[in-house]
Amino acid sequence: MSISRADKGGFANWWFTVDKVALIGMALLIGIGLMLAFAASPAITGGPLSAGDFRYAARQLSYASVALGIMAGASLMTLRQVKITAAFVFALALIGSFLVLFIGVDVLGARRELGFGLFSLQPSEFLKPSFAILAAAVLADRAPLAIPKPAITLMLIAPAIATLLFQPDIGQTGLLLSLWGAMLFFAGLPLFWVGLLAGVTGLLGFAAYTVFPHVHHRMAQYLSGSDIGYQAGLALKAFAHGGFSGVGPGAGTVKYRIPDAHSDYIFAVAGEEFGLVLCLIIAALFCLLTVRLLLRSSGARDPFSQ
């Protein structure tokens, strides 16, 4: 089937305007992620001498299907529809993050997710992309506003930050603040205010280091020259075992001892079973995607699209 540029239909218009290089990069990363999920799932559900199953891989497959649907749907939206959807998602994510404080599911000692029977959802994950779009809409608006635009973005982000700190989720808080600061910088905020915000963020980081024991422990571990931590140590052993070309699909042994091999430490599974080769391919795909989208952004005329 051939598609003509003369065709003004929805799919044809999408096909000739979508960034195919970025699309292929995303598809490859999703495919590699699913492959690694199938490699890691037996390690979590079984052991070196016991058969595991692929329940986590099946879960990731369902998540990937939903994500592809969302990505395809979002790419078909107009800019106005994108802004409206972002406002709706941000409101729901903020409400969900607040509800987590009272009815959240306890996962690894913290309440950050809402349980829905067959699956759980972390509302704070939706705060970042929706806030990015809303803040972009405010900062790129050419119409003069009664309130300074950075102050409006502050009013948007403040309740989200407060909710995250009460959970507490220091990682998401840091990511959201970094996102906000970067957007203000690229929107042309004077360097004095950028420096002031950086200083306040540094003070908040020091306060988190002082108040929260797990943050203090992780930072001390990171700065230590000898105490690299249990999981990080196992991850290094997995990379060493895999070497350049890996031990082969399903042949990894260190992965059975890594508690989070199916999630936070799945890159260690890639290093052990597929070696440095796949790790470099993954890094190269992320670099390609980043550079490609930055180039695409720089070529956009509308500040909101950028």
CSV table of C-alpha atoms in Angstrom, one decimal:
chain,number,residue,atom,x,y,z
A,1,MET,CA,0.0,0.0,0.0
A,2,SER,CA,1.4,3.4,-1.0
A,3,ILE,CA,0.6,6.7,0.6
A,4,SER,CA,0.5,9.8,-1.6
A,5,ARG,CA,1.4,13.3,-0.3
A,6,ALA,CA,-1.7,14.5,-2.2
A,7,ASP,CA,-3.8,12.5,0.3
A,8,LYS,CA,-5.1,14.9,3.0
A,9,GLY,CA,-6.5,12.1,5.2
A,10,GLY,CA,-5.7,11.8,8.9
A,11,PHE,CA,-3.3,8.9,8.6
A,12,ALA,CA,-1.5,10.3,5.5
A,13,ASN,CA,-1.0,13.7,7.2
A,14,TRP,CA,0.3,11.9,10.3
A,15,TRP,CA,2.7,9.7,8.3
A,16,PHE,CA,4.3,12.6,6.4
A,17,THR,CA,4.7,14.8,9.5
A,18,VAL,CA,5.8,12.4,12.2
A,19,ASP,CA,9.5,12.1,12.9
A,20,LYS,CA,10.2,8.6,11.6
A,21,VAL,CA,13.7,8.4,13.0
A,22,ALA,CA,12.4,9.2,16.5
A,23,LEU,CA,9.6,6.7,16.0
A,24,ILE,CA,11.9,3.9,15.0
A,25,GLY,CA,14.2,4.7,18.0
A,26,MET,CA,11.2,4.5,20.3
A,27,ALA,CA,10.1,1.3,18.8
A,28,LEU,CA,13.5,-0.3,19.1
A,29,LEU,CA,13.8,0.7,22.8
A,30,ILE,CA,10.3,-0.7,23.5
A,31,GLY,CA,11.3,-3.9,21.8
A,32,ILE,CA,14.6,-4.2,23.7
A,33,GLY,CA,12.8,-3.5,26.9
A,34,LEU,CA,10.3,-6.3,26.3
A,35,MET,CA,13.1,-8.7,25.4
A,36,LEU,CA,14.8,-7.8,28.7
A,37,ALA,CA,11.6,-8.2,30.6
A,38,PHE,CA,11.3,-11.8,29.3
A,39,ALA,CA,14.9,-12.4,30.4
A,40,ALA,CA,14.4,-11.0,33.9
A,41,SER,CA,11.0,-12.3,34.8
A,42,PRO,CA,12.1,-15.9,35.5
A,43,ALA,CA,14.8,-14.6,37.8
A,44,ILE,CA,12.2,-12.9,40.0
A,45,THR,CA,9.5,-15.6,39.9
A,46,GLY,CA,11.9,-18.5,40.2
A,47,GLY,CA,15.6,-19.3,41.0
A,48,PRO,CA,18.7,-20.9,39.5
A,49,LEU,CA,17.3,-24.4,40.4
A,50,SER,CA,13.6,-23.7,40.1
A,51,ALA,CA,11.5,-22.8,37.1
A,52,GLY,CA,10.1,-19.2,37.0
A,53,ASP,CA,7.4,-17.8,34.8
A,54,PHE,CA,6.8,-14.8,32.6
A,55,ARG,CA,4.2,-12.9,34.6
A,56,TYR,CA,6.2,-9.7,34.8
A,57,ALA,CA,7.0,-9.9,31.1
A,58,ALA,CA,3.3,-10.3,30.4
A,59,ARG,CA,2.6,-7.3,32.5
A,60,GLN,CA,5.2,-5.2,30.7
A,61,LEU,CA,3.7,-6.4,27.4
A,62,SER,CA,0.3,-5.0,28.4
A,63,TYR,CA,1.9,-1.8,29.6
A,64,ALA,CA,3.7,-1.4,26.3
A,65,SER,CA,0.5,-1.9,24.4
A,66,VAL,CA,-1.2,0.8,26.4
A,67,ALA,CA,1.8,3.1,26.0
A,68,LEU,CA,1.8,2.7,22.2
A,69,GLY,CA,-1.9,3.5,22.1
A,70,ILE,CA,-1.3,6.7,24.2
A,71,MET,CA,1.7,7.7,22.0
A,72,ALA,CA,-0.3,7.2,18.8
A,73,GLY,CA,-3.3,9.0,20.1
A,74,ALA,CA,-1.2,11.9,21.4
A,75,SER,CA,0.6,12.3,18.1
A,76,LEU,CA,-2.7,12.8,16.3
A,77,MET,CA,-3.9,15.6,18.6
A,78,THR,CA,-3.9,19.3,17.8
A,79,LEU,CA,-1.9,21.7,20.1
A,80,ARG,CA,-5.1,22.8,21.7
A,81,GLN,CA,-6.2,19.2,22.4
A,82,VAL,CA,-2.7,18.5,23.9
A,83,LYS,CA,-3.1,21.4,26.3
A,84,ILE,CA,-6.6,20.4,27.4
A,85,THR,CA,-5.6,16.8,27.9
A,86,ALA,CA,-2.5,17.8,29.9
A,87,ALA,CA,-4.7,20.0,32.2
A,88,PHE,CA,-7.1,17.0,32.7
A,89,VAL,CA,-4.2,14.6,33.4
A,90,PHE,CA,-2.4,16.9,35.7
A,91,ALA,CA,-5.6,17.4,37.8
A,92,LEU,CA,-6.2,13.7,38.0
A,93,ALA,CA,-2.5,13.0,38.9
A,94,LEU,CA,-2.6,15.7,41.6
A,95,ILE,CA,-5.8,14.2,43.1
A,96,GLY,CA,-4.4,10.7,42.8
A,97,SER,CA,-1.1,11.7,44.5
A,98,PHE,CA,-3.1,13.2,47.4
A,99,LEU,CA,-5.3,10.1,47.8
A,100,VAL,CA,-2.1,8.0,48.0
A,101,LEU,CA,-1.4,9.6,51.4
A,102,PHE,CA,-4.6,8.0,52.8
A,103,ILE,CA,-5.4,4.9,50.7
A,104,GLY,CA,-2.1,4.2,49.0
A,105,VAL,CA,-0.5,0.7,48.6
A,106,ASP,CA,2.6,0.1,50.6
A,107,VAL,CA,5.4,-0.7,48.2
A,108,LEU,CA,8.9,-1.3,49.6
A,109,GLY,CA,8.1,0.8,52.7
A,110,ALA,CA,6.6,3.8,51.0
A,111,ARG,CA,3.0,4.7,49.9
A,112,ARG,CA,3.3,5.9,46.4
A,113,GLU,CA,0.8,3.8,44.4
A,114,LEU,CA,-3.0,3.3,44.2
A,115,GLY,CA,-4.2,-0.3,44.0
A,116,PHE,CA,-6.8,-1.2,41.4
A,117,GLY,CA,-7.0,-5.0,42.0
A,118,LEU,CA,-5.1,-6.5,39.1
A,119,PHE,CA,-2.6,-3.6,38.8
A,120,SER,CA,-1.4,-0.6,40.8
A,121,LEU,CA,-0.7,2.9,39.5
A,122,GLN,CA,1.7,5.6,40.7
A,123,PRO,CA,-0.1,8.9,40.0
A,124,SER,CA,3.0,11.0,40.5
A,125,GLU,CA,4.5,9.6,37.3
A,126,PHE,CA,1.9,11.5,35.4
A,127,LEU,CA,2.7,14.8,37.1
A,128,LYS,CA,5.9,15.4,35.1
A,129,PRO,CA,4.7,15.2,31.5
A,130,SER,CA,1.4,16.9,32.2
A,131,PHE,CA,3.2,19.7,34.1
A,132,ALA,CA,5.7,20.1,31.4
A,133,ILE,CA,2.9,20.8,28.8
A,134,LEU,CA,1.0,23.1,31.1
A,135,ALA,CA,4.0,25.1,32.1
A,136,ALA,CA,5.0,25.3,28.4
A,137,ALA,CA,1.5,26.6,27.5
A,138,VAL,CA,1.8,29.3,30.2
A,139,LEU,CA,5.4,30.4,29.5
A,140,ALA,CA,4.8,30.5,25.7
A,141,ASP,CA,1.6,32.5,25.9
A,142,ARG,CA,2.2,35.8,24.1
A,143,ALA,CA,-0.8,37.5,25.7
A,144,PRO,CA,0.1,39.7,28.8
A,145,LEU,CA,-1.2,38.2,32.0
A,146,ALA,CA,-2.0,39.9,35.3
A,147,ILE,CA,0.2,37.5,37.2
A,148,PRO,CA,3.9,36.9,36.1
A,149,LYS,CA,4.0,33.7,34.1
A,150,PRO,CA,6.7,32.1,36.3
A,151,ALA,CA,4.5,32.7,39.3
A,152,ILE,CA,1.6,30.9,37.6
A,153,THR,CA,3.8,27.9,37.0
A,154,LEU,CA,4.8,28.1,40.7
A,155,MET,CA,1.1,27.9,41.7
A,156,LEU,CA,0.8,24.8,39.5
A,157,ILE,CA,3.8,23.0,40.9
A,158,ALA,CA,3.5,23.9,44.6
A,159,PRO,CA,0.7,21.6,45.5
A,160,ALA,CA,2.4,18.7,43.6
A,161,ILE,CA,5.6,19.3,45.5
A,162,ALA,CA,3.9,19.4,48.8
A,163,THR,CA,2.0,16.2,48.1
A,164,LEU,CA,5.2,14.4,47.0
A,165,LEU,CA,7.1,15.5,50.1
A,166,PHE,CA,4.4,14.2,52.4
A,167,GLN,CA,4.6,10.7,50.8
A,168,PRO,CA,7.7,11.2,50.9
A,169,ASP,CA,9.0,10.8,47.4
A,170,ILE,CA,12.2,12.7,47.2
A,171,GLY,CA,13.2,11.4,43.8
A,172,GLN,CA,10.1,12.6,42.0
A,173,THR,CA,10.3,15.9,43.9
A,174,GLY,CA,13.8,16.5,42.6
A,175,LEU,CA,12.9,15.5,39.0
A,176,LEU,CA,9.8,17.8,39.0
A,177,LEU,CA,11.9,20.8,40.4
A,178,SER,CA,14.6,20.2,37.9
A,179,LEU,CA,12.1,20.1,35.1
A,180,TRP,CA,10.5,23.4,36.3
A,181,GLY,CA,13.9,25.1,36.6
A,182,ALA,CA,15.0,24.0,33.1
A,183,MET,CA,11.8,25.3,31.6
A,184,LEU,CA,12.1,28.6,33.3
A,185,PHE,CA,15.7,28.9,32.2
A,186,PHE,CA,14.8,28.2,28.5
A,187,ALA,CA,11.9,30.6,28.8
A,188,GLY,CA,14.3,33.4,29.5
A,189,LEU,CA,14.1,33.8,33.3
A,190,PRO,CA,16.8,36.3,34.4
A,191,LEU,CA,20.0,34.5,35.7
A,192,PHE,CA,19.6,36.1,39.1
A,193,TRP,CA,16.3,34.2,39.6
A,194,VAL,CA,17.7,31.0,38.1
A,195,GLY,CA,20.6,31.2,40.6
A,196,LEU,CA,18.2,31.9,43.4
A,197,LEU,CA,16.0,28.9,42.5
A,198,ALA,CA,19.1,26.7,42.2
A,199,GLY,CA,20.2,27.8,45.7
A,200,VAL,CA,16.7,27.1,47.2
A,201,THR,CA,16.8,23.6,45.5
A,202,GLY,CA,20.2,23.0,47.0
A,203,LEU,CA,18.9,23.9,50.5
A,204,LEU,CA,15.9,21.6,50.0
A,205,GLY,CA,18.3,18.8,49.0
A,206,PHE,CA,20.3,19.3,52.1
A,207,ALA,CA,17.2,19.3,54.2
A,208,ALA,CA,16.1,16.0,52.7
A,209,TYR,CA,19.6,14.6,53.4
A,210,THR,CA,19.2,15.7,57.0
A,211,VAL,CA,15.6,14.8,57.7
A,212,PHE,CA,15.1,11.5,55.7
A,213,PRO,CA,17.3,8.6,56.9
A,214,HIS,CA,17.0,6.7,53.6
A,215,VAL,CA,18.2,9.8,51.6
A,216,HIS,CA,21.1,10.2,54.0
A,217,HIS,CA,22.0,6.5,53.6
A,218,ARG,CA,21.9,6.5,49.8
A,219,MET,CA,24.0,9.7,49.6
A,220,ALA,CA,26.5,8.4,52.1
A,221,GLN,CA,26.7,5.2,50.1
A,222,TYR,CA,27.1,7.1,46.8
A,223,LEU,CA,29.9,9.2,48.2
A,224,SER,CA,31.7,6.3,49.8
A,225,GLY,CA,34.7,4.9,48.1
A,226,SER,CA,34.1,1.3,49.3
A,227,ASP,CA,30.5,0.8,50.3
A,228,ILE,CA,28.7,0.5,46.9
A,229,GLY,CA,25.6,-1.2,48.3
A,230,TYR,CA,24.2,-4.7,47.9
A,231,GLN,CA,22.3,-4.4,44.6
A,232,ALA,CA,24.9,-2.1,43.0
A,233,GLY,CA,27.6,-4.6,43.9
A,234,LEU,CA,25.6,-7.5,42.3
A,235,ALA,CA,24.9,-5.3,39.2
A,236,LEU,CA,28.7,-4.8,38.8
A,237,LYS,CA,29.2,-8.6,39.0
A,238,ALA,CA,26.5,-9.1,36.4
A,239,PHE,CA,28.3,-6.7,34.0
A,240,ALA,CA,31.6,-8.4,34.7
A,241,HIS,CA,30.1,-11.8,34.1
A,242,GLY,CA,28.6,-10.7,30.8
A,243,GLY,CA,31.7,-9.2,29.4
A,244,PHE,CA,31.7,-7.9,25.9
A,245,SER,CA,29.2,-10.2,24.2
A,246,GLY,CA,27.2,-11.6,27.2
A,247,VAL,CA,26.6,-15.2,28.4
A,248,GLY,CA,23.5,-15.6,26.1
A,249,PRO,CA,19.7,-15.2,26.5
A,250,GLY,CA,18.5,-17.0,29.6
A,251,ALA,CA,22.0,-18.1,30.7
A,252,GLY,CA,22.6,-15.4,33.3
A,253,THR,CA,23.1,-16.5,36.9
A,254,VAL,CA,23.9,-13.3,38.8
A,255,LYS,CA,20.4,-11.9,37.9
A,256,TYR,CA,18.8,-14.5,40.2
A,257,ARG,CA,20.3,-12.7,43.2
A,258,ILE,CA,19.4,-9.2,42.2
A,259,PRO,CA,16.1,-8.3,44.0
A,260,ASP,CA,15.0,-5.7,41.4
A,261,ALA,CA,16.3,-7.3,38.3
A,262,HIS,CA,12.9,-6.8,36.6
A,263,SER,CA,12.7,-3.1,37.2
A,264,ASP,CA,15.4,-0.7,38.5
A,265,TYR,CA,18.3,-3.1,37.7
A,266,ILE,CA,17.1,-4.5,34.4
A,267,PHE,CA,20.1,-2.9,32.7
A,268,ALA,CA,22.3,-5.3,34.7
A,269,VAL,CA,20.4,-8.2,33.1
A,270,ALA,CA,21.2,-6.7,29.7
A,271,GLY,CA,24.9,-6.5,30.6
A,272,GLU,CA,25.1,-10.1,31.9
A,273,GLU,CA,23.1,-11.9,29.1
A,274,PHE,CA,23.8,-9.6,26.1
A,275,GLY,CA,27.1,-7.9,27.2
A,276,LEU,CA,28.6,-4.6,26.5
A,277,VAL,CA,27.3,-4.7,22.9
A,278,LEU,CA,23.6,-4.4,23.8
A,279,CYS,CA,24.4,-1.8,26.5
A,280,LEU,CA,26.1,0.4,23.9
A,281,ILE,CA,23.2,-0.1,21.5
A,282,ILE,CA,20.7,1.0,24.2
A,283,ALA,CA,22.9,4.1,25.1
A,284,ALA,CA,23.2,4.9,21.4
A,285,LEU,CA,19.4,4.7,20.9
A,286,PHE,CA,18.8,7.1,23.8
A,287,CYS,CA,21.4,9.5,22.4
A,288,LEU,CA,19.9,9.3,19.0
A,289,LEU,CA,16.4,9.9,20.3
A,290,THR,CA,17.6,12.9,22.5
A,291,VAL,CA,19.5,14.6,19.7
A,292,ARG,CA,16.8,14.0,17.2
A,293,LEU,CA,14.1,15.5,19.4
A,294,LEU,CA,16.3,18.5,20.3
A,295,LEU,CA,16.9,19.1,16.6
A,296,ARG,CA,13.1,18.8,15.9
A,297,SER,CA,12.4,21.2,18.8
A,298,SER,CA,14.9,23.8,17.6
A,299,GLY,CA,13.3,23.7,14.2
A,300,ALA,CA,9.8,24.4,15.5
A,301,ARG,CA,8.5,28.0,15.1
A,302,ASP,CA,6.0,28.0,17.9
A,303,PRO,CA,7.6,28.4,21.4
A,304,PHE,CA,5.0,26.0,22.9
A,305,SER,CA,5.9,23.3,20.4
A,306,GLN,CA,9.5,23.8,21.3
